[in-house]
Amino acid sequence: MEKIEAIGGEQGWYYGTILWKTRGAVDKLLGGIGYRKGRPFGELRNGDQVDFWRVVGVDKSRQYLKLQAEMKLPGKVWITYEIKANRFFQKIEFIPNGAFGRVYWYLVKPLHYFIFTQMFRAIVK
């Protein structure tokens, strides 16, 4: 759980941090918050900022962390990390806003699949 709680900030994202920073630059150009590098020191709490994500669920006893994206997107996105019975789970949820949101998701899904798979492997390793 320590690796999951350390995600973002100086630690980075275990894989593709430059891609996250690039996404942040695009977000800034679109009028969003951009890649706000940073996170609180120590344990995360609900409401904490982790780069351009917001902690919306954390429970150390359940080994659970859920982040919501604050970047400009045609919808809402969450990433959840959880450890159950010595198994590590990473789940990405996207709720599109209309047809453009669906098109966006289908276009970026292969890239996201690759990045999140590599992140998952790096965290597990």
Coordinates of N, CA, C and O in Angstrom, one line a residue:
M1 N 0.8 -1.2 0.0 CA 0.0 0.0 0.0 C 0.9 1.2 0.0 O 0.4 2.3 -0.5
E2 N 2.1 1.2 0.5 CA 2.9 2.3 0.6 C 3.3 2.9 -0.8 O 3.3 4.1 -1.0
K3 N 3.5 2.0 -1.7 CA 3.8 2.4 -3.1 C 2.6 3.2 -3.7 O 2.8 4.1 -4.4
I4 N 1.4 2.7 -3.4 CA 0.2 3.3 -4.0 C 0.0 4.7 -3.4 O -0.2 5.6 -4.1
E5 N 0.2 4.8 -2.0 CA 0.0 6.0 -1.4 C 1.1 7.1 -1.7 O 0.8 8.3 -1.6
A6 N 2.2 6.6 -2.3 CA 3.3 7.5 -2.6 C 3.2 8.0 -4.0 O 4.0 8.8 -4.5
I7 N 2.2 7.6 -4.8 CA 2.1 8.0 -6.2 C 2.0 9.5 -6.4 O 1.4 10.2 -5.5
G8 N 2.5 10.0 -7.5 CA 2.4 11.4 -7.8 C 3.5 12.2 -7.1 O 4.4 11.7 -6.5
G9 N 3.5 13.5 -7.3 CA 4.4 14.4 -6.7 C 5.8 14.1 -7.1 O 6.1 13.8 -8.3
E10 N 6.8 14.1 -6.2 CA 8.2 13.9 -6.5 C 8.4 12.4 -7.0 O 9.3 12.1 -7.8
Q11 N 7.6 11.5 -6.5 CA 7.7 10.1 -6.9 C 7.4 9.9 -8.3 O 7.9 9.0 -9.0
G12 N 6.4 10.6 -8.8 CA 5.9 10.4 -10.2 C 4.9 9.3 -10.2 O 4.3 9.0 -9.2
W13 N 4.6 8.8 -11.4 CA 3.5 7.8 -11.6 C 4.0 6.4 -11.9 O 3.3 5.7 -12.5
Y14 N 5.3 6.1 -11.6 CA 5.9 4.8 -11.8 C 6.1 4.5 -13.3 O 6.9 3.6 -13.6
Y15 N 5.3 5.1 -14.1 CA 5.5 4.8 -15.6 C 4.9 6.0 -16.3 O 3.8 6.5 -16.0
G16 N 5.6 6.5 -17.3 CA 5.1 7.6 -18.2 C 4.9 8.9 -17.6 O 4.0 9.6 -18.0
T17 N 5.6 9.2 -16.5 CA 5.4 10.5 -15.9 C 5.5 11.7 -16.9 O 4.7 12.6 -16.8
I18 N 6.4 11.6 -17.9 CA 6.5 12.6 -18.9 C 5.2 12.7 -19.7 O 4.8 13.8 -20.1
L19 N 4.5 11.6 -19.9 CA 3.2 11.6 -20.6 C 2.2 12.3 -19.7 O 1.3 13.1 -20.3
W20 N 2.2 12.1 -18.4 CA 1.3 12.8 -17.5 C 1.6 14.3 -17.6 O 0.6 15.1 -17.6
K21 N 2.8 14.7 -17.6 CA 3.2 16.1 -17.6 C 2.8 16.7 -19.0 O 2.3 17.9 -19.0
T22 N 2.9 15.9 -20.1 CA 2.4 16.4 -21.4 C 0.9 16.6 -21.3 O 0.4 17.6 -21.8
R23 N 0.2 15.7 -20.7 CA -1.2 15.8 -20.6 C -1.6 17.0 -19.8 O -2.6 17.8 -20.1
G24 N -0.8 17.3 -18.8 CA -1.0 18.5 -18.0 C -0.8 19.8 -18.8 O -1.5 20.8 -18.6
A25 N 0.2 19.8 -19.7 CA 0.5 21.0 -20.5 C -0.7 21.2 -21.5 O -1.2 22.4 -21.7
V26 N -1.2 20.1 -22.0 CA -2.4 20.2 -22.9 C -3.6 20.8 -22.1 O -4.3 21.6 -22.6
D27 N -3.8 20.3 -20.9 CA -4.8 20.7 -20.1 C -4.7 22.2 -19.8 O -5.7 22.9 -19.9
K28 N -3.5 22.7 -19.5 CA -3.3 24.1 -19.3 C -3.7 24.9 -20.5 O -4.3 26.0 -20.4
L29 N -3.3 24.5 -21.7 CA -3.6 25.2 -22.9 C -5.1 25.2 -23.2 O -5.6 26.2 -23.8
L30 N -5.9 24.2 -22.7 CA -7.3 24.2 -22.8 C -8.0 24.9 -21.7 O -9.3 24.9 -21.6
G31 N -7.3 25.6 -20.8 CA -7.9 26.4 -19.8 C -8.1 25.7 -18.5 O -8.7 26.1 -17.5
G32 N -7.5 24.5 -18.4 CA -7.6 23.7 -17.1 C -6.5 24.0 -16.1 O -5.7 25.0 -16.3
I33 N -6.4 23.2 -15.1 CA -5.4 23.5 -14.0 C -4.0 23.1 -14.4 O -3.1 23.5 -13.7
G34 N -3.9 22.2 -15.4 CA -2.5 21.8 -15.8 C -2.0 20.8 -14.8 O -2.7 20.3 -13.9
Y35 N -0.7 20.4 -14.9 CA -0.1 19.5 -14.0 C 0.5 20.2 -12.8 O 1.6 20.7 -12.8
R36 N -0.3 20.2 -11.7 CA 0.1 20.8 -10.5 C 1.0 19.8 -9.7 O 0.4 19.0 -9.0
K37 N 2.2 19.8 -10.0 CA 3.1 18.8 -9.3 C 3.0 19.1 -7.8 O 3.3 20.1 -7.3
G38 N 2.7 18.0 -7.2 CA 2.6 18.1 -5.7 C 1.6 17.2 -5.1 O 0.7 16.8 -5.7
R39 N 1.8 17.0 -3.8 CA 0.9 16.2 -3.0 C 1.3 16.4 -1.6 O 2.5 16.8 -1.3
P40 N 0.5 16.1 -0.7 CA 0.8 16.2 0.8 C 1.9 15.2 1.2 O 2.0 14.1 0.6
F41 N 2.7 15.6 2.1 CA 3.7 14.7 2.7 C 3.0 13.7 3.6 O 2.1 14.0 4.3
G42 N 3.3 12.4 3.5 CA 2.7 11.4 4.4 C 1.5 10.8 3.8 O 1.2 10.8 2.6
E43 N 0.6 10.3 4.7 CA -0.6 9.6 4.4 C -1.6 10.6 3.6 O -1.7 11.7 4.0
L44 N -2.3 10.0 2.7 CA -3.3 10.8 1.9 C -4.6 10.7 2.7 O -4.9 9.8 3.4
R45 N -5.4 11.8 2.5 CA -6.7 12.0 3.1 C -7.7 12.4 2.0 O -7.3 13.0 1.0
N46 N -8.9 12.1 2.2 CA -10.0 12.6 1.3 C -9.8 14.1 1.1 O -9.6 14.8 2.1
G47 N -9.9 14.5 -0.2 CA -9.8 16.0 -0.5 C -8.4 16.4 -0.8 O -8.2 17.5 -1.4
D48 N -7.4 15.6 -0.5 CA -6.0 15.9 -0.9 C -5.8 16.0 -2.4 O -6.4 15.3 -3.1
Q49 N -4.9 16.9 -2.8 CA -4.5 17.0 -4.2 C -3.3 16.1 -4.5 O -2.3 16.1 -3.7
V50 N -3.3 15.4 -5.6 CA -2.1 14.6 -6.1 C -2.0 15.0 -7.5 O -2.7 14.5 -8.4
D51 N -1.1 16.0 -7.8 CA -0.9 16.5 -9.1 C -2.2 17.0 -9.7 O -2.8 17.9 -9.1
F52 N -2.8 16.5 -10.8 CA -4.1 17.0 -11.2 C -5.2 16.0 -10.9 O -6.2 15.9 -11.6
W53 N -5.0 15.3 -9.8 CA -6.0 14.4 -9.3 C -6.5 14.8 -7.9 O -5.7 15.5 -7.2
R54 N -7.6 14.4 -7.5 CA -8.1 14.7 -6.1 C -8.5 13.4 -5.5 O -9.1 12.5 -6.1
V55 N -8.0 13.2 -4.2 CA -8.4 12.0 -3.5 C -9.8 12.0 -3.1 O -10.3 13.0 -2.4
V56 N -10.6 11.1 -3.5 CA -12.0 11.0 -3.2 C -12.4 9.8 -2.4 O -13.5 9.6 -1.9
G57 N -11.4 8.9 -2.1 CA -11.6 7.8 -1.3 C -10.3 7.2 -0.9 O -9.4 6.9 -1.7
V58 N -10.1 7.0 0.4 CA -8.8 6.4 0.9 C -9.2 5.7 2.2 O -9.9 6.2 3.1
D59 N -8.7 4.5 2.3 CA -8.9 3.7 3.5 C -7.7 2.7 3.6 O -7.6 1.7 2.9
K60 N -6.8 3.1 4.5 CA -5.5 2.3 4.6 C -5.8 0.9 5.1 O -5.2 -0.1 4.7
S61 N -6.8 0.8 6.0 CA -7.1 -0.6 6.6 C -7.7 -1.5 5.5 O -7.5 -2.7 5.5
R62 N -8.4 -0.9 4.5 CA -8.9 -1.7 3.3 C -7.9 -1.7 2.2 O -8.2 -2.3 1.2
Q63 N -6.8 -1.0 2.3 CA -5.8 -0.8 1.3 C -6.4 -0.4 0.0 O -6.4 -1.0 -1.1
Y64 N -7.1 0.8 0.1 CA -7.9 1.3 -1.0 C -7.6 2.8 -1.2 O -7.5 3.6 -0.3
L65 N -7.4 3.2 -2.5 CA -7.2 4.6 -2.8 C -8.0 4.9 -4.1 O -7.9 4.1 -5.1
K66 N -8.8 6.0 -4.1 CA -9.5 6.4 -5.3 C -9.3 7.8 -5.6 O -9.4 8.7 -4.7
L67 N -8.9 8.1 -6.9 CA -8.6 9.5 -7.3 C -9.5 9.9 -8.4 O -9.9 9.1 -9.3
Q68 N -9.9 11.2 -8.4 CA -10.8 11.7 -9.5 C -9.9 12.8 -10.2 O -9.3 13.6 -9.6
A69 N -9.9 12.7 -11.5 CA -9.2 13.6 -12.4 C -9.8 15.0 -12.3 O -11.1 15.1 -12.3
E70 N -9.0 16.0 -12.2 CA -9.5 17.4 -12.2 C -9.1 18.1 -13.5 O -9.4 19.3 -13.6
M71 N -8.5 17.4 -14.4 CA -8.1 18.0 -15.7 C -9.4 18.2 -16.6 O -10.4 17.6 -16.3
K72 N -9.2 19.0 -17.6 CA -10.3 19.2 -18.6 C -10.5 17.9 -19.4 O -9.6 17.4 -20.0
L73 N -11.7 17.3 -19.4 CA -12.0 16.1 -20.1 C -13.5 16.2 -20.5 O -14.3 16.9 -19.9
P74 N -13.8 15.5 -21.6 CA -15.2 15.4 -22.0 C -16.0 14.3 -21.2 O -16.6 13.4 -21.7
G75 N -15.9 14.4 -19.9 CA -16.5 13.5 -19.0 C -15.8 13.5 -17.6 O -15.0 14.3 -17.4
K76 N -16.1 12.5 -16.8 CA -15.4 12.3 -15.5 C -14.6 11.0 -15.5 O -15.1 10.0 -16.1
V77 N -13.5 11.1 -14.8 CA -12.7 9.9 -14.8 C -12.1 9.7 -13.3 O -11.8 10.6 -12.6
W78 N -12.1 8.4 -12.9 CA -11.6 8.0 -11.6 C -10.6 6.9 -11.9 O -10.8 6.0 -12.8
I79 N -9.6 6.8 -11.0 CA -8.7 5.6 -10.9 C -8.7 5.1 -9.5 O -8.6 5.9 -8.6
T80 N -8.9 3.8 -9.4 CA -9.0 3.2 -8.1 C -7.9 2.1 -8.0 O -7.6 1.4 -8.9
Y81 N -7.2 2.1 -6.8 CA -6.2 1.1 -6.5 C -6.7 0.4 -5.2 O -7.1 1.1 -4.3
E82 N -6.6 -0.9 -5.3 CA -7.0 -1.7 -4.1 C -6.2 -3.0 -4.0 O -5.9 -3.6 -5.0
I83 N -6.0 -3.4 -2.8 CA -5.3 -4.7 -2.6 C -6.3 -5.5 -1.8 O -6.8 -5.1 -0.7
K84 N -6.6 -6.7 -2.3 CA -7.5 -7.6 -1.7 C -6.9 -9.0 -1.7 O -6.5 -9.5 -2.7
A85 N -6.8 -9.6 -0.5 CA -6.2 -11.0 -0.4 C -4.9 -11.1 -1.2 O -4.8 -12.0 -2.0
N86 N -4.0 -10.2 -1.0 CA -2.7 -10.2 -1.7 C -2.8 -10.0 -3.2 O -1.9 -10.4 -3.9
R87 N -3.9 -9.5 -3.7 CA -4.1 -9.3 -5.1 C -4.2 -7.8 -5.3 O -5.0 -7.1 -4.6
F88 N -3.5 -7.2 -6.3 CA -3.5 -5.8 -6.6 C -4.5 -5.5 -7.7 O -4.4 -6.1 -8.8
F89 N -5.4 -4.5 -7.5 CA -6.4 -4.2 -8.5 C -6.2 -2.7 -8.9 O -6.0 -1.9 -8.0
Q90 N -6.3 -2.4 -10.2 CA -6.3 -1.0 -10.6 C -7.5 -0.9 -11.6 O -7.6 -1.7 -12.5
K91 N -8.3 0.1 -11.3 CA -9.6 0.2 -12.1 C -9.7 1.6 -12.6 O -9.5 2.6 -11.8
I92 N -10.0 1.8 -13.9 CA -10.2 3.1 -14.4 C -11.7 3.2 -14.9 O -12.2 2.3 -15.5
E93 N -12.3 4.3 -14.4 CA -13.7 4.5 -14.8 C -13.8 5.8 -15.5 O -13.3 6.8 -15.1
F94 N -14.6 5.8 -16.6 CA -14.8 7.0 -17.4 C -16.3 7.1 -17.7 O -16.9 6.2 -18.2
I95 N -16.9 8.3 -17.3 CA -18.3 8.5 -17.7 C -18.3 9.7 -18.7 O -18.0 10.8 -18.3
P96 N -18.6 9.4 -19.9 CA -18.5 10.4 -21.0 C -19.6 11.4 -20.9 O -20.7 11.1 -20.5
N97 N -19.3 12.7 -21.4 CA -20.3 13.7 -21.6 C -20.7 13.6 -23.1 O -19.9 14.1 -23.9
G98 N -21.8 13.0 -23.4 CA -22.3 13.0 -24.8 C -21.4 12.3 -25.8 O -20.5 11.5 -25.4
A99 N -21.7 12.5 -27.0 CA -21.1 11.8 -28.1 C -19.6 12.1 -28.2 O -18.8 11.2 -28.4
F100 N -19.2 13.3 -28.0 CA -17.8 13.7 -28.0 C -17.0 12.9 -27.0 O -15.9 12.5 -27.2
G101 N -17.6 12.8 -25.8 CA -16.9 12.1 -24.7 C -16.7 10.6 -25.1 O -15.7 10.1 -24.8
R102 N -17.7 10.0 -25.7 CA -17.5 8.6 -26.2 C -16.4 8.5 -27.2 O -15.6 7.6 -27.2
V103 N -16.4 9.4 -28.2 CA -15.4 9.4 -29.3 C -14.0 9.6 -28.7 O -13.1 8.9 -29.0
Y104 N -13.9 10.6 -27.8 CA -12.7 10.8 -27.1 C -12.2 9.5 -26.4 O -11.0 9.1 -26.6
W105 N -13.0 8.9 -25.7 CA -12.6 7.7 -24.9 C -12.2 6.6 -25.9 O -11.2 5.9 -25.6
Y106 N -12.9 6.3 -26.9 CA -12.5 5.3 -27.9 C -11.2 5.6 -28.5 O -10.4 4.7 -28.8
L107 N -10.9 6.9 -28.8 CA -9.6 7.3 -29.4 C -8.5 7.1 -28.5 O -7.4 6.7 -28.9
V108 N -8.6 7.5 -27.2 CA -7.5 7.4 -26.3 C -7.4 6.1 -25.5 O -6.4 5.8 -24.8
K109 N -8.4 5.2 -25.6 CA -8.4 4.0 -24.9 C -7.2 3.1 -25.1 O -6.6 2.6 -24.1
P110 N -6.7 2.9 -26.3 CA -5.5 2.1 -26.5 C -4.3 2.7 -25.8 O -3.5 2.0 -25.2
L111 N -4.1 4.0 -25.9 CA -3.0 4.7 -25.2 C -3.2 4.5 -23.7 O -2.2 4.2 -23.0
H112 N -4.4 4.7 -23.2 CA -4.6 4.5 -21.7 C -4.3 3.1 -21.3 O -3.8 2.8 -20.2
Y113 N -4.8 2.1 -22.1 CA -4.6 0.7 -21.8 C -3.1 0.5 -21.6 O -2.6 -0.1 -20.7
F114 N -2.3 1.0 -22.6 CA -0.8 0.8 -22.5 C -0.2 1.4 -21.3 O 0.5 0.8 -20.5
I115 N -0.5 2.7 -21.1 CA 0.0 3.4 -19.9 C -0.3 2.8 -18.6 O 0.5 2.6 -17.7
F116 N -1.6 2.5 -18.4 CA -2.1 2.0 -17.1 C -1.6 0.5 -16.9 O -1.3 0.2 -15.8
T117 N -1.4 -0.2 -18.0 CA -0.8 -1.6 -17.8 C 0.6 -1.5 -17.4 O 1.0 -2.2 -16.5
Q118 N 1.4 -0.5 -18.0 CA 2.8 -0.4 -17.6 C 2.9 0.2 -16.1 O 3.8 -0.2 -15.4
M119 N 2.0 1.1 -15.8 CA 2.0 1.6 -14.4 C 1.7 0.4 -13.4 O 2.4 0.3 -12.4
F120 N 0.7 -0.4 -13.7 CA 0.3 -1.5 -12.9 C 1.5 -2.4 -12.7 O 1.9 -2.8 -11.6
R121 N 2.2 -2.8 -13.8 CA 3.4 -3.6 -13.7 C 4.5 -3.0 -12.9 O 5.2 -3.7 -12.1
A122 N 4.7 -1.7 -13.0 CA 5.8 -1.0 -12.3 C 5.5 -1.0 -10.8 O 6.4 -1.2 -10.0
I123 N 4.2 -0.8 -10.4 CA 3.8 -0.8 -9.0 C 4.0 -2.2 -8.4 O 4.5 -2.3 -7.3
V124 N 3.5 -3.2 -9.1 CA 3.6 -4.6 -8.7 C 5.1 -5.0 -8.5 O 5.4 -5.7 -7.5
K125 N 5.9 -4.6 -9.4 CA 7.3 -5.0 -9.4 C 8.0 -4.4 -8.1 O 8.7 -4.9 -7.5

